[in-house]
Coordinates of C-alpha atoms in Angstrom, one line a residue:
M1 CA 95.2 -66.7 -148.7
P2 CA 96.0 -69.9 -146.9
L3 CA 93.2 -70.8 -144.3
A4 CA 94.2 -70.6 -140.9
S5 CA 94.3 -73.7 -138.6
E6 CA 91.7 -73.8 -135.8
G7 CA 92.2 -71.2 -132.9
E8 CA 94.6 -69.1 -135.1
K9 CA 93.8 -65.5 -136.1
T10 CA 95.6 -64.3 -139.3
V11 CA 96.7 -60.8 -139.8
P12 CA 98.2 -59.7 -143.1
N13 CA 101.8 -58.3 -143.1
P14 CA 101.5 -54.5 -143.7
I15 CA 104.3 -54.1 -145.9
Y16 CA 103.9 -57.2 -148.2
N17 CA 100.1 -57.5 -148.1
K18 CA 98.4 -54.0 -148.9
S19 CA 95.5 -55.8 -150.6
S20 CA 92.1 -53.9 -150.6
D21 CA 89.9 -56.7 -151.8
T22 CA 86.4 -56.9 -149.9
I23 CA 87.4 -60.3 -148.2
D24 CA 90.3 -58.6 -146.0
K25 CA 88.2 -55.6 -145.3
Q26 CA 85.3 -58.0 -143.8
L27 CA 88.1 -59.8 -141.7
Q28 CA 89.6 -56.9 -140.2
E29 CA 89.6 -53.2 -139.3
V30 CA 92.6 -51.4 -140.4
T31 CA 93.8 -48.1 -139.4
K32 CA 96.8 -46.5 -141.3
S33 CA 99.2 -44.0 -140.6
D34 CA 101.9 -42.7 -143.0
I35 CA 105.0 -41.6 -141.4
G36 CA 108.2 -40.9 -143.4
G37 CA 106.5 -42.6 -146.5
I38 CA 106.1 -46.1 -144.7
I39 CA 102.6 -47.1 -144.0
V40 CA 102.2 -48.8 -140.7
E41 CA 98.8 -50.5 -140.2
E42 CA 97.3 -51.3 -136.9
H43 CA 95.1 -54.4 -137.1
I44 CA 92.2 -54.9 -134.6
V45 CA 91.4 -58.5 -134.5
S46 CA 87.8 -59.3 -133.1
D47 CA 86.8 -62.5 -131.4
D48 CA 85.4 -63.6 -134.4
P49 CA 87.6 -63.3 -137.5
Y50 CA 84.7 -63.8 -139.8
N51 CA 82.5 -61.2 -138.1
S52 CA 84.7 -58.2 -137.2
Y53 CA 81.5 -56.0 -137.2
G54 CA 79.1 -58.1 -135.6
D55 CA 76.8 -58.5 -138.4
S56 CA 75.2 -61.9 -137.4
D57 CA 72.5 -63.3 -139.3
D58 CA 70.8 -64.1 -136.0
E59 CA 71.4 -61.2 -133.8
D60 CA 69.1 -62.2 -131.1
E61 CA 70.9 -65.6 -130.1
P62 CA 72.9 -65.5 -127.2
E63 CA 76.6 -65.6 -127.5
D64 CA 78.3 -68.7 -127.1
D65 CA 81.6 -68.1 -125.1
S66 CA 82.6 -71.8 -125.2
D67 CA 84.4 -71.2 -128.7
R68 CA 86.4 -68.4 -127.5
D69 CA 90.0 -68.5 -127.0
D70 CA 92.2 -67.0 -124.4
F71 CA 92.9 -63.8 -126.3
P72 CA 91.8 -60.7 -124.9
E73 CA 88.9 -58.9 -126.2
Q74 CA 90.5 -56.9 -128.7
I75 CA 94.3 -57.2 -129.4
H76 CA 96.4 -54.4 -131.1
I77 CA 99.1 -55.7 -133.1
L78 CA 101.7 -53.8 -134.9
E79 CA 103.3 -56.1 -137.4
E80 CA 107.0 -56.4 -137.5
I81 CA 108.4 -54.9 -140.5
I82 CA 111.2 -57.1 -141.8
D83 CA 114.1 -56.2 -143.9
H84 CA 114.0 -52.5 -142.4
C85 CA 116.0 -50.7 -139.8
P86 CA 113.7 -49.9 -136.7
P87 CA 112.6 -46.4 -135.6
R88 CA 115.3 -44.3 -133.6
T89 CA 115.7 -40.9 -132.4
E90 CA 119.2 -39.7 -132.7
R91 CA 120.9 -36.0 -133.0
N92 CA 117.5 -34.6 -132.2
L93 CA 115.8 -36.3 -135.3
F94 CA 113.3 -39.2 -135.3
W95 CA 114.3 -41.8 -138.0
N96 CA 111.5 -43.9 -139.3
W97 CA 111.4 -47.5 -140.7
T98 CA 113.8 -47.4 -143.4
Q99 CA 114.5 -50.3 -146.0
A100 CA 117.5 -52.5 -145.8
G101 CA 120.1 -51.0 -148.5
S102 CA 118.8 -47.5 -148.7
E103 CA 119.5 -44.1 -147.1
A104 CA 117.1 -42.4 -145.0
I105 CA 117.5 -38.5 -145.8
Q106 CA 115.5 -35.7 -143.9
I107 CA 115.8 -32.1 -143.2
C108 CA 118.6 -31.0 -140.6
P109 CA 117.4 -30.1 -137.0
Q110 CA 115.8 -26.9 -136.4
G111 CA 118.1 -24.0 -136.5
S112 CA 120.2 -25.4 -139.2
S113 CA 120.1 -25.9 -143.1
G114 CA 120.8 -28.9 -145.2
F115 CA 120.0 -32.6 -145.1
A116 CA 120.9 -35.3 -142.6
R117 CA 121.5 -38.9 -143.8
W118 CA 121.5 -42.4 -142.1
S119 CA 122.4 -45.5 -143.9
C120 CA 120.3 -48.8 -143.5
G121 CA 122.6 -51.6 -144.0
E122 CA 121.5 -54.8 -145.7
N123 CA 121.4 -56.6 -142.5
G124 CA 118.5 -54.2 -141.3
E125 CA 121.0 -52.3 -138.9
W126 CA 121.7 -48.6 -139.0
E127 CA 125.2 -47.8 -140.3
P128 CA 127.2 -46.3 -138.5
S129 CA 125.2 -47.9 -135.5
T130 CA 126.0 -44.8 -133.3
S131 CA 124.8 -41.9 -135.2
P132 CA 123.5 -40.4 -138.2
N133 CA 125.5 -38.2 -140.5
L134 CA 124.8 -34.4 -140.2
G135 CA 128.0 -33.4 -142.0
D136 CA 125.8 -31.5 -144.7
C137 CA 124.1 -29.4 -141.8
Q138 CA 125.0 -25.8 -141.4
S139 CA 123.9 -23.6 -138.3
L140 CA 121.8 -20.6 -139.2
W141 CA 123.5 -18.4 -136.7
L142 CA 126.8 -19.0 -138.2
N143 CA 125.4 -18.2 -141.8
R144 CA 123.8 -14.9 -140.4
M145 CA 127.1 -14.1 -138.7
E146 CA 129.0 -14.6 -142.3
E147 CA 126.4 -12.3 -143.8
R148 CA 126.7 -9.5 -141.2
L149 CA 130.7 -9.6 -141.9
G150 CA 130.0 -9.3 -145.6
R151 CA 127.6 -6.6 -145.4
Q152 CA 130.1 -4.6 -143.5
G153 CA 132.3 -4.3 -146.5
D154 CA 134.1 -0.9 -146.8
K155 CA 132.7 0.3 -143.6
K156 CA 135.4 1.1 -141.3
D157 CA 133.9 -0.1 -137.8
P158 CA 136.4 -1.8 -135.3
Q159 CA 133.7 -2.2 -132.9
T160 CA 131.7 -4.4 -135.3
I161 CA 134.8 -6.5 -135.9
S162 CA 135.7 -7.1 -132.3
Q163 CA 131.9 -7.7 -131.5
I164 CA 131.6 -10.4 -134.2
A165 CA 134.7 -12.1 -133.0
L166 CA 133.6 -12.3 -129.3
E167 CA 130.3 -13.6 -130.7
L168 CA 132.1 -16.2 -132.4
S169 CA 134.2 -17.3 -129.6
G170 CA 131.0 -17.4 -127.1
S171 CA 128.6 -18.9 -129.5
T172 CA 131.0 -21.7 -130.6
E173 CA 131.1 -22.8 -126.9
T174 CA 127.4 -22.8 -125.9
R175 CA 125.4 -23.4 -129.2
P176 CA 124.7 -26.6 -131.2
L177 CA 127.3 -27.3 -134.2
Y178 CA 127.2 -29.7 -137.0
G179 CA 129.9 -30.9 -139.5
G180 CA 129.1 -28.3 -142.1
D181 CA 130.0 -25.5 -139.4
F182 CA 133.8 -25.9 -139.2
L183 CA 134.5 -24.7 -142.8
I184 CA 132.2 -21.6 -142.2
A185 CA 133.9 -20.8 -138.8
A186 CA 137.3 -20.8 -140.5
K187 CA 136.0 -18.6 -143.3
I188 CA 134.8 -16.0 -140.7
S189 CA 138.2 -16.2 -138.8
Q190 CA 140.0 -15.4 -141.9
T191 CA 137.6 -12.6 -142.9
L192 CA 138.0 -11.2 -139.5
A193 CA 142.0 -10.9 -139.8
H194 CA 141.4 -9.5 -143.4
R195 CA 138.9 -6.9 -142.4
T196 CA 141.1 -5.8 -139.2
R197 CA 144.2 -5.5 -141.3
Q198 CA 142.4 -3.1 -143.5
E199 CA 141.3 -1.1 -140.5
L200 CA 144.7 -0.8 -139.0
Y201 CA 145.6 1.7 -141.7
V202 CA 143.2 4.4 -140.3
M203 CA 144.1 4.0 -136.8
Q204 CA 146.4 6.6 -135.3
S205 CA 147.5 5.0 -132.1
Q206 CA 149.9 2.2 -132.0
E207 CA 148.4 1.1 -128.7
D208 CA 144.8 0.8 -130.2
K209 CA 146.4 -1.1 -133.1
E210 CA 147.9 -3.7 -130.7
T211 CA 145.0 -3.8 -128.6
A212 CA 142.5 -4.5 -131.2
V213 CA 144.7 -7.2 -132.9
A214 CA 145.4 -8.9 -129.6
V215 CA 141.7 -9.0 -128.6
L216 CA 140.9 -10.4 -132.2
L217 CA 143.4 -13.3 -131.6
Q218 CA 142.2 -14.1 -128.5
S219 CA 138.6 -14.6 -129.7
V220 CA 139.6 -16.5 -132.6
M221 CA 141.8 -18.7 -130.8
K222 CA 139.0 -19.5 -128.2
A223 CA 136.5 -20.1 -131.1
T224 CA 139.1 -22.4 -132.7
S225 CA 139.7 -24.3 -129.4
N226 CA 135.9 -24.7 -128.8
L227 CA 135.8 -26.4 -132.1
L228 CA 138.6 -28.7 -131.3
D229 CA 137.1 -29.5 -128.0
L230 CA 136.2 -33.3 -127.2
S231 CA 132.7 -32.5 -126.9
R232 CA 132.8 -31.6 -130.5
N233 CA 133.8 -35.3 -131.6
A234 CA 130.3 -36.2 -133.0
E235 CA 130.3 -33.3 -135.4
W236 CA 133.8 -34.0 -136.6
R237 CA 132.7 -37.8 -137.1
D238 CA 130.2 -36.6 -139.5
L239 CA 132.9 -35.5 -141.8
D240 CA 135.2 -38.3 -143.7
Y241 CA 139.0 -38.0 -143.7
K242 CA 139.1 -35.5 -146.9
Q243 CA 136.3 -33.3 -145.2
R244 CA 138.0 -33.4 -142.1
S245 CA 141.3 -32.6 -143.4
L246 CA 140.1 -29.6 -145.3
A247 CA 138.1 -28.2 -142.4
A248 CA 141.0 -28.6 -140.0
T249 CA 143.6 -27.1 -142.5
S250 CA 141.3 -24.0 -142.8
L251 CA 141.0 -23.7 -139.2
M252 CA 144.7 -23.8 -138.8
L253 CA 145.3 -21.4 -141.5
A254 CA 142.8 -18.9 -140.3
L255 CA 144.4 -19.0 -136.8
E256 CA 147.9 -18.4 -138.3
D257 CA 146.6 -15.5 -140.2
N258 CA 145.3 -13.8 -136.9
A259 CA 148.8 -14.6 -135.1
I260 CA 150.7 -13.4 -137.9
L261 CA 148.7 -10.2 -138.1
L262 CA 149.5 -9.5 -134.4
A263 CA 153.2 -10.3 -134.9
E264 CA 153.2 -7.8 -137.8
T265 CA 151.5 -5.1 -135.8
V266 CA 153.7 -5.0 -132.6
N267 CA 156.7 -2.9 -133.4
N268 CA 159.2 -3.6 -130.5
E269 CA 160.5 -6.8 -128.9
K270 CA 157.8 -8.8 -127.1
R271 CA 156.7 -12.3 -126.2
L272 CA 152.9 -12.9 -126.0
T273 CA 151.5 -16.2 -125.0
E274 CA 147.9 -17.3 -125.1
I275 CA 146.5 -20.5 -123.4
T276 CA 143.2 -21.9 -124.1
N277 CA 141.7 -25.4 -123.3
N278 CA 143.1 -26.7 -126.5
I279 CA 145.6 -24.4 -128.0
I280 CA 148.7 -23.0 -126.9
S281 CA 150.3 -20.2 -128.9
S282 CA 153.5 -17.9 -128.6
V283 CA 153.9 -14.9 -130.6
R284 CA 157.6 -13.7 -130.5
I285 CA 158.9 -10.5 -132.0
M286 CA 162.7 -10.0 -131.7
R287 CA 165.6 -8.3 -133.5
A288 CA 167.5 -10.3 -135.7
R289 CA 170.8 -9.3 -134.6
G290 CA 172.0 -11.3 -131.8
A291 CA 168.8 -13.7 -132.0
S292 CA 169.1 -16.9 -130.2
S293 CA 167.4 -20.4 -131.0
Q294 CA 163.7 -20.5 -129.8
T295 CA 162.0 -23.3 -127.9
F296 CA 158.4 -23.9 -127.4
P297 CA 156.5 -24.8 -125.3
E298 CA 158.2 -23.0 -122.0
A299 CA 158.4 -24.8 -119.0
D300 CA 155.5 -22.4 -117.4
T301 CA 153.3 -23.3 -120.2
M302 CA 153.6 -27.0 -120.7
I303 CA 150.7 -29.0 -120.4
S304 CA 151.6 -31.8 -117.8
E305 CA 150.3 -34.9 -119.4
N306 CA 152.7 -33.8 -122.7
G307 CA 155.8 -33.4 -120.7
N308 CA 159.2 -33.4 -122.5
S309 CA 157.4 -32.4 -125.9
K310 CA 159.1 -29.5 -127.4
V311 CA 160.2 -28.0 -130.6
T312 CA 163.5 -25.9 -131.4
V313 CA 164.1 -23.5 -134.1
P314 CA 167.8 -22.7 -134.5
N315 CA 168.9 -19.2 -134.9
Q316 CA 170.3 -19.9 -138.1
A317 CA 166.8 -20.5 -139.5
L318 CA 165.6 -17.4 -137.8
L319 CA 168.2 -15.3 -139.3
S320 CA 167.6 -16.1 -142.8
N321 CA 164.2 -15.5 -142.8
S322 CA 164.1 -12.2 -140.9
V323 CA 162.5 -9.3 -142.4
N324 CA 163.8 -5.8 -142.2
G325 CA 166.1 -6.7 -139.3
A326 CA 163.2 -8.3 -137.2
I327 CA 162.0 -11.9 -136.8
R328 CA 158.4 -12.4 -136.2
L329 CA 157.7 -15.9 -135.2
V330 CA 154.8 -18.0 -133.9
F331 CA 154.4 -21.4 -132.4
F332 CA 151.2 -23.4 -132.0
F333 CA 150.6 -26.5 -129.6
Y334 CA 147.2 -28.3 -130.4
D335 CA 145.2 -30.7 -128.5
N336 CA 142.7 -33.0 -130.0
L337 CA 144.0 -32.2 -133.6
E338 CA 145.7 -35.5 -133.7
E339 CA 142.2 -37.5 -133.5
I340 CA 140.8 -35.3 -136.3
L341 CA 143.7 -35.6 -138.5
S342 CA 144.2 -39.3 -138.1
Y343 CA 143.3 -41.4 -141.2
D344 CA 142.1 -44.5 -139.4
K345 CA 142.5 -46.7 -136.4
Q346 CA 145.4 -48.5 -138.1
H347 CA 147.3 -45.3 -139.3
F348 CA 147.2 -42.7 -136.8
V349 CA 148.7 -39.6 -135.4
N350 CA 150.5 -40.7 -132.3
S351 CA 151.5 -37.4 -130.7
K352 CA 150.0 -34.0 -130.4
V353 CA 150.5 -31.4 -133.0
V354 CA 152.9 -28.6 -133.0
G355 CA 153.3 -25.7 -135.4
V356 CA 155.8 -23.2 -136.4
V357 CA 155.2 -20.2 -138.8
L358 CA 157.1 -17.2 -139.5
S359 CA 155.7 -13.8 -140.9
K360 CA 157.9 -14.1 -144.1
G361 CA 155.7 -17.2 -145.2
R362 CA 154.3 -20.6 -144.5
Y363 CA 155.9 -23.9 -145.3
L364 CA 159.4 -22.5 -145.7
D365 CA 162.3 -24.7 -146.7
L366 CA 165.3 -24.6 -144.5
Q367 CA 169.0 -26.0 -144.9
E368 CA 170.2 -28.9 -143.0
D369 CA 172.2 -27.0 -140.6
S370 CA 169.1 -24.9 -139.7
A371 CA 166.7 -27.7 -139.5
V372 CA 163.9 -27.7 -136.9
K373 CA 164.3 -30.4 -134.2
F374 CA 161.4 -31.6 -132.1
T375 CA 160.6 -34.1 -129.6
L376 CA 157.1 -35.3 -129.1
K377 CA 155.6 -37.8 -126.6
H378 CA 153.6 -40.8 -127.8
L379 CA 150.1 -40.9 -126.8
D380 CA 149.8 -44.6 -127.3
S381 CA 152.9 -46.6 -126.1
S382 CA 151.4 -50.1 -126.2
N383 CA 152.9 -53.0 -127.8
D384 CA 150.9 -53.2 -131.0
V385 CA 152.1 -49.5 -132.1
Q386 CA 154.8 -49.8 -134.5
N387 CA 156.9 -47.8 -137.0
P388 CA 156.8 -44.2 -135.7
A389 CA 157.7 -41.6 -138.4
C390 CA 158.1 -37.9 -138.5
A391 CA 155.4 -36.2 -140.4
V392 CA 154.9 -32.6 -141.7
W393 CA 151.3 -31.4 -142.6
N394 CA 151.2 -30.7 -146.3
Y395 CA 148.7 -27.6 -146.4
S396 CA 148.1 -28.0 -150.1
E397 CA 147.7 -31.6 -150.3
R398 CA 145.8 -31.6 -146.7
R399 CA 147.7 -34.9 -145.5
W400 CA 150.6 -35.8 -143.6
T401 CA 153.8 -36.1 -145.6
V402 CA 156.4 -38.7 -144.8
D403 CA 159.6 -38.2 -147.0
N404 CA 163.2 -36.9 -146.7
T405 CA 162.2 -33.5 -145.6
C406 CA 162.4 -34.9 -142.2
R407 CA 164.4 -37.7 -140.4
L408 CA 164.1 -39.5 -137.3
L409 CA 167.1 -39.0 -134.7
D410 CA 165.7 -41.1 -131.9
T411 CA 162.8 -43.1 -130.7
N412 CA 161.8 -45.4 -127.7
S413 CA 158.5 -46.4 -126.3
T414 CA 157.4 -43.0 -125.1
H415 CA 158.9 -40.4 -127.3
T416 CA 160.5 -39.7 -130.7
S417 CA 162.7 -37.1 -131.9
C418 CA 163.1 -35.7 -135.5
S419 CA 164.7 -33.2 -137.4
C420 CA 162.7 -31.4 -140.2
K421 CA 164.1 -29.1 -143.0
K422 CA 160.8 -27.1 -143.3
L423 CA 158.8 -24.9 -141.0
A424 CA 155.5 -26.6 -140.6
N425 CA 152.9 -28.4 -138.5
Y426 CA 154.6 -31.4 -137.1
A427 CA 153.5 -34.8 -135.6
I428 CA 154.5 -38.3 -135.0
V429 CA 152.5 -40.9 -137.1
S430 CA 152.4 -44.5 -136.2
E431 CA 150.7 -47.7 -137.2
R432 CA 148.9 -50.3 -135.2
S433 CA 149.4 -54.1 -135.9
A434 CA 146.7 -55.4 -138.2
E435 CA 146.0 -58.3 -135.5
F436 CA 145.0 -55.5 -133.1
T437 CA 142.8 -53.4 -135.4

């Protein structure tokens, strides 16, 4: 150990000097606390670095204050730990000192299972700086709900189904959620539709059937809307693009299952519109004979900030996909889904997402003369946004497809119009100039 100059007090670094030799023990009193695998030492430096315990050969001699420096009688020093990310509390978890270039892993917050992660960059800064990754965390209450639904099995209890659906819609609004919850919620929603479809066979009253399925759709739609809410952005950011795409696709498919179930249950002409904070749906049942083209959203359900956005399914497409002389059609208008399904800041969804599905099937091909036409408002009209394109969401590949399925009809600074030969979910995708990203 190098000698300290006169007036200096030398304190070993707690990371790089963990020597236990007798000289260091005589020089300082060390208190150690082991937190998260890292030992942090608190050094109490006495006035005389060579006599920290006051063991003088001449204890009766009066103390000479002339050699004292200006330090306090005792100084508590927590040595700086270099090449480490400093402690932080984020997402209800305490993250201790973590060595640069490594990943901190700990158990997910109370009430959830799995492991939370946060990487410490080579520069000693947390990456990302805003929040750790809780994408592997799953809420225990959702797991219990899934188990309840599974235990029901062959039991024919419509009240249990409706109760679970109501709990799902309420809990997704008020309870904490994590990135791993979206897939579980989607699975529960799909199972609810499957169980309800089975129970319809034993119901005698047509009115009871329609009521049960309508209540189910309302609950599932509200739950999905809660999951898409802006307040859940942190949970969605826990997932990478591939994970987000899978979770979002599962949620859309589950919602479509429940909506189609309602369309197939109703046996007379009806138009049922449901509005939540982040989703608008319109279930339409009509006779094929004399059917006219269908446009969505209708003026009275249009969200003001998305003015002039609409999708039209021509009557030729409806007639060619009718079943037993009836047309069962469902429209969806999603809010905040564009952020979830954007690849990155340079390649992004620049409109709301609007969807069309028929009871005959999903992702149906259409002829050119029966192509769906839609106009969507741009969310970003700034000068750095360029190359608008008509996109269709591919369920199997879980990505936006831009090909000859759709063609661009017209575009300006605020809107883009397209024609697509497929019934699907649509959006406008754009690019941002590299100099602005």
